[in-house]
Tab-separated table of C-alpha atoms and ligand atoms in Angstrom:
chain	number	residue	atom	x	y	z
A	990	UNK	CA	20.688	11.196	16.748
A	991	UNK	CA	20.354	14.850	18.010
A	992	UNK	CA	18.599	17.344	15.774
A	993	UNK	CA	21.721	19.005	14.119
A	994	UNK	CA	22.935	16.090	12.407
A	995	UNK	CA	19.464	14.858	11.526
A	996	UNK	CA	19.146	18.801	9.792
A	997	UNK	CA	22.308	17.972	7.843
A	998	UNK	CA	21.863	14.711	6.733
A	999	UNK	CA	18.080	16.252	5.752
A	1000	UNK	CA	20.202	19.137	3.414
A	1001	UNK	CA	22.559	15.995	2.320
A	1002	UNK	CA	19.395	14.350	0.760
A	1003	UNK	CA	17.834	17.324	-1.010
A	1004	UNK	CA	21.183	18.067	-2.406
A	1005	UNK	CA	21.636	15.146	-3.840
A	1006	UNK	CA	17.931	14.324	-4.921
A	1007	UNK	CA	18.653	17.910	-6.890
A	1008	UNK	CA	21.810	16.396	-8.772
A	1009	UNK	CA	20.089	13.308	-9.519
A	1010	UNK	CA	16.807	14.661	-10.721
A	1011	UNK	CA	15.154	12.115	-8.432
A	1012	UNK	CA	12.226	12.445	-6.477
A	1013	UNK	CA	11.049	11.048	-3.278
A	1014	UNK	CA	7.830	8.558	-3.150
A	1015	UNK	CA	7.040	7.410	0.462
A	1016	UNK	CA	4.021	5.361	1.539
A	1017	UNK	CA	1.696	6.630	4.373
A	1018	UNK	CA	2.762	3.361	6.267
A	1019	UNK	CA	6.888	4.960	6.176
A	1020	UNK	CA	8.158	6.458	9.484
A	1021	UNK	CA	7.226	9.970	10.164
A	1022	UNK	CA	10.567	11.476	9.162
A	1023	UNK	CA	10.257	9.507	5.857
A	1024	UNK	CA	7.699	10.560	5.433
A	1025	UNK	CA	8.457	14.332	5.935
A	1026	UNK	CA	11.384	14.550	3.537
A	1027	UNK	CA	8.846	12.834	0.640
A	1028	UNK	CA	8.076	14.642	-2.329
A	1029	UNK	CA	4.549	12.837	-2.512
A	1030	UNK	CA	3.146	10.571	0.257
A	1031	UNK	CA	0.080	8.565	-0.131
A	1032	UNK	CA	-1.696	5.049	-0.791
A	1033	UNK	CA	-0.744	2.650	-3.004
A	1034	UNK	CA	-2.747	3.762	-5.946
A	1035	UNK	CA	-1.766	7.542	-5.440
A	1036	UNK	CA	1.972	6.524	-5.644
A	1037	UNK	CA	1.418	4.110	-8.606
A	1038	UNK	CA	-0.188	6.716	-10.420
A	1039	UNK	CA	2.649	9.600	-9.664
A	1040	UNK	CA	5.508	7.080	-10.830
A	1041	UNK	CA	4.150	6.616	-13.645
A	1042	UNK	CA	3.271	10.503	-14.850
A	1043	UNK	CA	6.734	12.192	-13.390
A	1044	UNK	CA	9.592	13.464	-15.063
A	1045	UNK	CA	12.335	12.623	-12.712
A	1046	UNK	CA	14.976	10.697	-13.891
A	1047	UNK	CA	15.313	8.653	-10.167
A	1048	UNK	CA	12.307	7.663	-8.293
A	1049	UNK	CA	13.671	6.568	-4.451
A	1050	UNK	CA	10.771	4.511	-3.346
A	1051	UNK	CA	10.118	4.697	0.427
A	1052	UNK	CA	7.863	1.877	0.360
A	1053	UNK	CA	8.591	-1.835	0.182
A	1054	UNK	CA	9.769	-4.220	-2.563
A	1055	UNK	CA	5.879	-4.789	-4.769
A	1056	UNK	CA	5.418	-0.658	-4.943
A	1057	UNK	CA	8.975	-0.246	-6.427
A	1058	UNK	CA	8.655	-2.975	-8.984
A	1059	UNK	CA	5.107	-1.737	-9.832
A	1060	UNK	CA	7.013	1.663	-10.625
A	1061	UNK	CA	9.502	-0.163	-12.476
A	1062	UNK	CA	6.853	-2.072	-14.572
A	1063	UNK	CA	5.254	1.658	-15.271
A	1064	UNK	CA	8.591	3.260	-16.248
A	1065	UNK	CA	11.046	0.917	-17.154
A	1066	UNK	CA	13.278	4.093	-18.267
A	1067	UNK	CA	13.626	5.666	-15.036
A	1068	UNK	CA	15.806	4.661	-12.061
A	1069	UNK	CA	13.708	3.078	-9.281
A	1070	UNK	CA	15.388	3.126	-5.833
A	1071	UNK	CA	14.484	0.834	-2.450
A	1072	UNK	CA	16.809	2.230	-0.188
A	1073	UNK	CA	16.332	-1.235	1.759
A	1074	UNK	CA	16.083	-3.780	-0.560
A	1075	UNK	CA	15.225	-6.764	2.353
A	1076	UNK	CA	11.888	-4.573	2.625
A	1077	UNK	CA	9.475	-6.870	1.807
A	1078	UNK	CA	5.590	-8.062	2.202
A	1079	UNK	CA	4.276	-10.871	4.108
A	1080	UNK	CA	0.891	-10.871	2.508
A	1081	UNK	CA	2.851	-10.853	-1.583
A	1082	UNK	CA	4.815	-13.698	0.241
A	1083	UNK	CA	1.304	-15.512	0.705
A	1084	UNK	CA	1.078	-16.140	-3.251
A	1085	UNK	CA	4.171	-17.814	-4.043
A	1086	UNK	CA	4.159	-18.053	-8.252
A	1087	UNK	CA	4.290	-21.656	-8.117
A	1088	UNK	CA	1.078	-22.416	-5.984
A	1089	UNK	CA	-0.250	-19.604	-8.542
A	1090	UNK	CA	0.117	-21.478	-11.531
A	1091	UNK	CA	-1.360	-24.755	-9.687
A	1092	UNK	CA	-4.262	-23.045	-8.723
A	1093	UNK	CA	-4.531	-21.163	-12.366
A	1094	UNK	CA	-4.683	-24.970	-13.853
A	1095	UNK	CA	-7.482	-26.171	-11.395
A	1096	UNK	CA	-9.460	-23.013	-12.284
A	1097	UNK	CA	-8.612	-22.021	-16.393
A	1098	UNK	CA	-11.556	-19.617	-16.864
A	1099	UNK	CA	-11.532	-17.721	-14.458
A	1100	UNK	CA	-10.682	-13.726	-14.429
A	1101	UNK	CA	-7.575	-12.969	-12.254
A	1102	UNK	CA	-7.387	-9.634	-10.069
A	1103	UNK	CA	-4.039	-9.684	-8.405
A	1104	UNK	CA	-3.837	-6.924	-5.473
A	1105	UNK	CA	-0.869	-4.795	-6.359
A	1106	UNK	CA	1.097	-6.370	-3.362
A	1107	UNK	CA	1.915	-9.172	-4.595
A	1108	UNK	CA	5.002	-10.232	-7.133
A	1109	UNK	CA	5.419	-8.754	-10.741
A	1110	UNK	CA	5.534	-12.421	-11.731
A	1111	UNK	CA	2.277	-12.739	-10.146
A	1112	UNK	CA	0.612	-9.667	-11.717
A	1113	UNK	CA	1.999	-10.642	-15.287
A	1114	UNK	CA	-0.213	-13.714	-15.020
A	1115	UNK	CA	-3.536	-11.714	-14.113
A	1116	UNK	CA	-5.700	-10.013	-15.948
A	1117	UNK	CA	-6.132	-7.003	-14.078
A	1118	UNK	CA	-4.577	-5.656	-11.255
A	1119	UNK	CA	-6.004	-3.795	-8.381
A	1120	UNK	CA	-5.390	-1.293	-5.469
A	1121	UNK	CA	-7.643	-1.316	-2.283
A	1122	UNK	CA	-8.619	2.162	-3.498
A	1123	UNK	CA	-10.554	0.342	-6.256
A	1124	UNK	CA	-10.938	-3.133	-6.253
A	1125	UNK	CA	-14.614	-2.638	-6.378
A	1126	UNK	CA	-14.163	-0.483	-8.883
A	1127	UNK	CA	-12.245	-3.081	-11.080
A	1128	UNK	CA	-15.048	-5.974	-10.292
A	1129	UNK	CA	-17.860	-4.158	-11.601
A	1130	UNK	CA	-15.758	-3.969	-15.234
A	1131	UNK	CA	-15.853	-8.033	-15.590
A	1132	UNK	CA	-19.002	-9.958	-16.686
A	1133	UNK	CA	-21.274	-10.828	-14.501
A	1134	UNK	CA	-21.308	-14.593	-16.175
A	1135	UNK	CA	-17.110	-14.590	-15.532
A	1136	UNK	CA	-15.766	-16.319	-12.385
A	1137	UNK	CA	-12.674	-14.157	-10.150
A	1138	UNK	CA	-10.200	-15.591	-8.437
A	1139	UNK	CA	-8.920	-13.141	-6.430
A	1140	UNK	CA	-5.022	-12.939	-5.418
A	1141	UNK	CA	-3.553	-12.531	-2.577
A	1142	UNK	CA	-5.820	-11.114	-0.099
A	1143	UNK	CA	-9.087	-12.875	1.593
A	1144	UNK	CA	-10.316	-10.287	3.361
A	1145	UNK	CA	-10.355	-7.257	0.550
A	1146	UNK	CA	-11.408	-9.977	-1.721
A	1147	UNK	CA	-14.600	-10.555	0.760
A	1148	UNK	CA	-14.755	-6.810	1.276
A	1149	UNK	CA	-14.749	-6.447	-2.224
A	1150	UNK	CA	-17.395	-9.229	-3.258
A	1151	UNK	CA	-19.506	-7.834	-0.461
A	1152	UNK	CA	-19.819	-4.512	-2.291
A	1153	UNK	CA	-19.633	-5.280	-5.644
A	1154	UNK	CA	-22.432	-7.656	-5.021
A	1155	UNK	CA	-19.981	-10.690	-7.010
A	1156	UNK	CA	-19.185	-14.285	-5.989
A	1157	UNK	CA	-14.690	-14.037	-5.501
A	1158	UNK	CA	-12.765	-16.919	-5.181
A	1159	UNK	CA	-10.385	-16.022	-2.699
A	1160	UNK	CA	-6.968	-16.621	-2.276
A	1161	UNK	CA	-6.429	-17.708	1.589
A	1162	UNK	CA	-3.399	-15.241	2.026
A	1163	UNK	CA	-4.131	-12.087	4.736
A	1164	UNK	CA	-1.993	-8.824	6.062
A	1165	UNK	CA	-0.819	-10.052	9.394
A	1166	UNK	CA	-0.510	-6.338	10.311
A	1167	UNK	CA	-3.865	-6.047	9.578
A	1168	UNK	CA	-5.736	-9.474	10.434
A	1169	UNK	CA	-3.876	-8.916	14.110
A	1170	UNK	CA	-6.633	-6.373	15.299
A	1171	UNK	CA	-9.621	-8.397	16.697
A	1172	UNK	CA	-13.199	-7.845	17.291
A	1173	UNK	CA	-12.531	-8.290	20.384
A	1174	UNK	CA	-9.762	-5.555	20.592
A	1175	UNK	CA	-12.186	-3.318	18.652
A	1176	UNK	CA	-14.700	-3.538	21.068
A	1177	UNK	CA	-12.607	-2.190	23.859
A	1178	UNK	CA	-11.651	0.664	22.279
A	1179	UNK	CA	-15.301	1.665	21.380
A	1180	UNK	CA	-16.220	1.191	24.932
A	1181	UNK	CA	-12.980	4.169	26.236
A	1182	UNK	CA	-14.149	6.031	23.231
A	1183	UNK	CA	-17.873	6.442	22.391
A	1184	UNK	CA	-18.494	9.181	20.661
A	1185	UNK	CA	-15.381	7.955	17.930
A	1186	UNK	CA	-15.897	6.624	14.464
A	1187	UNK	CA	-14.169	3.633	13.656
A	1188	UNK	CA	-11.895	3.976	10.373
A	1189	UNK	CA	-10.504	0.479	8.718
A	1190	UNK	CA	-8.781	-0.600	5.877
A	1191	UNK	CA	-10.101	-3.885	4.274
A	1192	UNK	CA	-7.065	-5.687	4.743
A	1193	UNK	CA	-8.964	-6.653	8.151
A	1194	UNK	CA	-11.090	-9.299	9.261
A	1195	UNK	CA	-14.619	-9.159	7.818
A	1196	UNK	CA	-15.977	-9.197	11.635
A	1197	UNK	CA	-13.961	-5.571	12.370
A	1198	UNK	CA	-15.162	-4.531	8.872
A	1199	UNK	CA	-18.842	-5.024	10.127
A	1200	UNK	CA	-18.207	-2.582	13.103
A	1201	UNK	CA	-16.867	0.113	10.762
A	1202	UNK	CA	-18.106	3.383	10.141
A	1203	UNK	CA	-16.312	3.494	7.105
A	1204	UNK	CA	-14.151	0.733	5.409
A	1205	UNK	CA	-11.298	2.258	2.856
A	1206	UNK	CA	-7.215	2.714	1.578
A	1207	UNK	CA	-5.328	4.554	3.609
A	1208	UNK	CA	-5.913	7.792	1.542
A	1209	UNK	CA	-9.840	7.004	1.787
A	1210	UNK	CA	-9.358	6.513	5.500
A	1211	UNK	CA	-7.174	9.850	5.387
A	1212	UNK	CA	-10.218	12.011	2.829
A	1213	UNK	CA	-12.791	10.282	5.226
A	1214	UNK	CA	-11.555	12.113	8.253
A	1215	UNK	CA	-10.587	15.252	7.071
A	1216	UNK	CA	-13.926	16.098	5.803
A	1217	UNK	CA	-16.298	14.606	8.616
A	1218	UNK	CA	-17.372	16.629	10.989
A	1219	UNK	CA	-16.408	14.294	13.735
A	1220	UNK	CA	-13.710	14.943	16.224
A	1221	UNK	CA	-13.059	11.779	17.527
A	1222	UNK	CA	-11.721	8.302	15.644
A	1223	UNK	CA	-11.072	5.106	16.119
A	1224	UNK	CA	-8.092	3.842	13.574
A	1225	UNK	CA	-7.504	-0.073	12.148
A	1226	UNK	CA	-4.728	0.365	9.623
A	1227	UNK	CA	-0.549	0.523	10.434
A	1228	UNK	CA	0.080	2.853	12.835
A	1229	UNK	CA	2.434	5.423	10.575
A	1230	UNK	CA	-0.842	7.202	9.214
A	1231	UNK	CA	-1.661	8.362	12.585
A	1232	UNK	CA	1.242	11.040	11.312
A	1233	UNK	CA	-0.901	12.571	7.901
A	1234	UNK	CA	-3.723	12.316	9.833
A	1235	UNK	CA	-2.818	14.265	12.992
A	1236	UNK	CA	-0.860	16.947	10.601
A	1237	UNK	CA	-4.360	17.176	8.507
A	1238	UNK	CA	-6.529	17.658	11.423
A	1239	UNK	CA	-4.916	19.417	14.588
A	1240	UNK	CA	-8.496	19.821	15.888
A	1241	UNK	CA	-9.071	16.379	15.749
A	1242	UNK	CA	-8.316	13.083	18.073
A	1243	UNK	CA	-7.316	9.577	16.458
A	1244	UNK	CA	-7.200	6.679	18.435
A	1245	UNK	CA	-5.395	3.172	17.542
A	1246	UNK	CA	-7.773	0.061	17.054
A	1247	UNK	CA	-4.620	-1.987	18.463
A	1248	UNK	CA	-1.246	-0.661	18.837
A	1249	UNK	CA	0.088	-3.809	17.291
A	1250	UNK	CA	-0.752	-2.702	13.929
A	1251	UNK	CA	3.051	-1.772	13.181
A	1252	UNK	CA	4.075	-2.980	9.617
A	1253	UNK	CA	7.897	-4.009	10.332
A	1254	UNK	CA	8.705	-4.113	6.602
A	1255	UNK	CA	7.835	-0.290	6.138
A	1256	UNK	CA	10.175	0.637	9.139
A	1257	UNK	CA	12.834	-0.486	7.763
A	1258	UNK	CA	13.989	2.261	6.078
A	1259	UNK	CA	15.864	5.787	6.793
A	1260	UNK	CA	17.194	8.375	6.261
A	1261	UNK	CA	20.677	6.645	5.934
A	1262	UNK	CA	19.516	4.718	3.923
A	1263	UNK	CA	17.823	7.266	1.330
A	1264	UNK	CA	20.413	9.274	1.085
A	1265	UNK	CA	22.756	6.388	0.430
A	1266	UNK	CA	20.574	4.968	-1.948
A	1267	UNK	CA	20.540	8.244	-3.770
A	1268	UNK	CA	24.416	8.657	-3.423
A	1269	UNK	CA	25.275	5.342	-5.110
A	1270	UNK	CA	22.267	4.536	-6.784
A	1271	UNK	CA	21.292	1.364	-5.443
A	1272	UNK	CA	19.457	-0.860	-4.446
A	1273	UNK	CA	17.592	-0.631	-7.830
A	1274	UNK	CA	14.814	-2.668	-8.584
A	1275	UNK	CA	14.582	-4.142	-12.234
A	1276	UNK	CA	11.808	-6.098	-13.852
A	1277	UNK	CA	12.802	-8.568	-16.313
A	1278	UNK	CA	11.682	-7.257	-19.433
A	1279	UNK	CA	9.390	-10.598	-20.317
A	1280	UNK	CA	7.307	-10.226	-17.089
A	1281	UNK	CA	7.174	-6.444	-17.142
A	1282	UNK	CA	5.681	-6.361	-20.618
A	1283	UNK	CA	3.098	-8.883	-19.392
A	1284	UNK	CA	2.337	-7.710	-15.634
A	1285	UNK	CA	1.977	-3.939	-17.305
A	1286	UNK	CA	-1.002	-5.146	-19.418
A	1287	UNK	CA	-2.889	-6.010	-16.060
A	1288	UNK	CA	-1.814	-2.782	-14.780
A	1289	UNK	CA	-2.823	-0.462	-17.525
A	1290	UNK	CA	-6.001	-1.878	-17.230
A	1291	UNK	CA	-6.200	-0.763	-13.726
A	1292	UNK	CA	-4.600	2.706	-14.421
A	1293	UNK	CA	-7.660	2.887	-17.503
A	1294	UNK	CA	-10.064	2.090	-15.226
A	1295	UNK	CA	-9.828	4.399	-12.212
B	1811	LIG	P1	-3.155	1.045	0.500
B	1811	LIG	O1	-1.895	1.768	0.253
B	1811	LIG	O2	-3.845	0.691	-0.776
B	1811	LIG	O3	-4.061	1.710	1.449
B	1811	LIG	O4	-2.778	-0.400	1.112
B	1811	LIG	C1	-2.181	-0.555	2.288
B	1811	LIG	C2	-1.073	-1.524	2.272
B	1811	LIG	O5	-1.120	-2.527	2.912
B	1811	LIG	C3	0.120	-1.212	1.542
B	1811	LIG	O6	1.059	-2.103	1.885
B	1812	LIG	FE1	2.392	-5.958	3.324
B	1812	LIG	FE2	0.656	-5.592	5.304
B	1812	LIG	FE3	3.043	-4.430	5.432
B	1812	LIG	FE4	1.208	-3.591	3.661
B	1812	LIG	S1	1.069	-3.479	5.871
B	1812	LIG	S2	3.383	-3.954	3.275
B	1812	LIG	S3	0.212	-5.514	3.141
B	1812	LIG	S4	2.627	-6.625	5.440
């Protein structure tokens, strides 16, 4: 596409996110020129907590399919938009409702965090929900005398038990974006790059976590190197924040823990596809009423928490 009809399809979109009242959420994981045409970008938490306060009538959700049904569990009045509805989430995939309720049988006292990626059927059966931003956080609320099964993540939920000091149950489901990058791979990136700080998400192994200068979300990750004085970094998250990162901090060099670290899911959308989306409305994501009333309990208490 050359630049002039990328420019008008650009005007198309804000013309018709005017006439729909809509605004434009897109994850820091969402190609750059998503990304640049968003009304908000962030983590997961940040864009939770701006569907849920804004006035728009339309919310298109550059994301994938568990951040627009956590927007439609937060404001069931409002029009929630995935321009591609076959974006999805391996890792929510990993915690399929019916091996949930087995495993909630085996284990009937225990507290249930679900990680917001995963299901709205999932999060209605938990009692709280959580972001990477502040799983910790969320730990340190339950009893210390309470037992957690945590859903769908193992390596947050070790990340998380490691800092919150807490015994987790984990549930054996992982980010394949993120449990690609190795030790290993770390390793030889540190050794072209010495002087860097190495950045990760917890979505990784614990073994890359233990090389990290600082473990975080992606808008922790993001805060992290804006305000260090270091100029050089070493990054193990998805490979779109490289563009909020390099915009924040011209003076700055970031370098990728593994250049595999590309979700697919995220990439599928564009700018096609938003402004169809906000032509015609659709694809909209709905939560049944039953499971929205429940998963928003779990939520709330997140949102009350943080
Ligand atoms: P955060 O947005 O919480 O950093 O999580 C990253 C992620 O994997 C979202 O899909
Ligand atoms: Fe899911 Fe991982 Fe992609 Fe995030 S990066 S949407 S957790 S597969």
């Amino acid at each position: 596409m050359d630049n002039q009809p990328k420019e008008n399809l650009i005007k198309e979109i804000f013309s018709w996110k005017e006439k729909r009242e809509a605004i434009i959420l897109a994850h820091v994981y969402q190609p750059d020129e998503i990304q640049d045409i968003a009304d908000f970008t962030g983590d997961s938490l940040f864009l939770s907590q701006q569907a849920a306060k804004t006035q728009a009538k339309v919310i298109v959700f550059c994301g994938v399919q568990f951040m627009a049904e956590t927007a439609s569990i937060l404001s069931p009045e409002k029009i929630i938009l995935l321009p591609e509805i076959k974006a999805g989430c391996p890792l929510s995939d990993m915690a399929p409702i019916e091996k949930v309720k087995k495993k909630l049988k085996e284990l009937p006292k225990v507290a249930i965090i679900s990680y917001v990626n995963s299901s709205a059927v999932v999060k209605s059966l938990s009692d709280y929900c959580c972001t990477s931003a502040n799983a910790v956080q969320i730990v340190q609320t339950i009893p210390a005398e309470k037992d957690i099964l945590f859903i769908p993540d193992k390596n947050l939920a070790d990340f998380t038990a490691r800092k919150a000091k807490r015994n987790i149950i984990p549930w054996q489901g992982y980010c394949p974006v993120h449990n690609i990058l190795t030790k290993e791979d770390v390793i030889k990136v540190k050794k072209l790059h010495p002087q860097a700080l190495l950045l990760v998400h917890p979505e990784c192994r614990p073994e890359v976590c233990n090389l990290a200068d600082y473990i975080g979300s992606t808008r922790g990750i993001i805060e992290f190197a804006s305000n260090n004085p270091a100029k050089e970094y070493i990054i193990g998250t998805e490979l779109g924040i490289f563009h909020p990162l390099k915009k924040n901090n011209p003076n700055k060099q970031f370098f990728p823990a593994s250049e595999k670290m590309i979700c697919k899911d995220m990439k599928l959308i564009t700018l096609e596809k938003v402004l169809h989306s906000l032509k015609k409305l659709e694809p909209r994501i709905i939560v049944p009423e039953n499971i929205r009333k429940k998963s928003l309990k779990a939520l709330n208490r997140m949102i009350e928490i943080t």
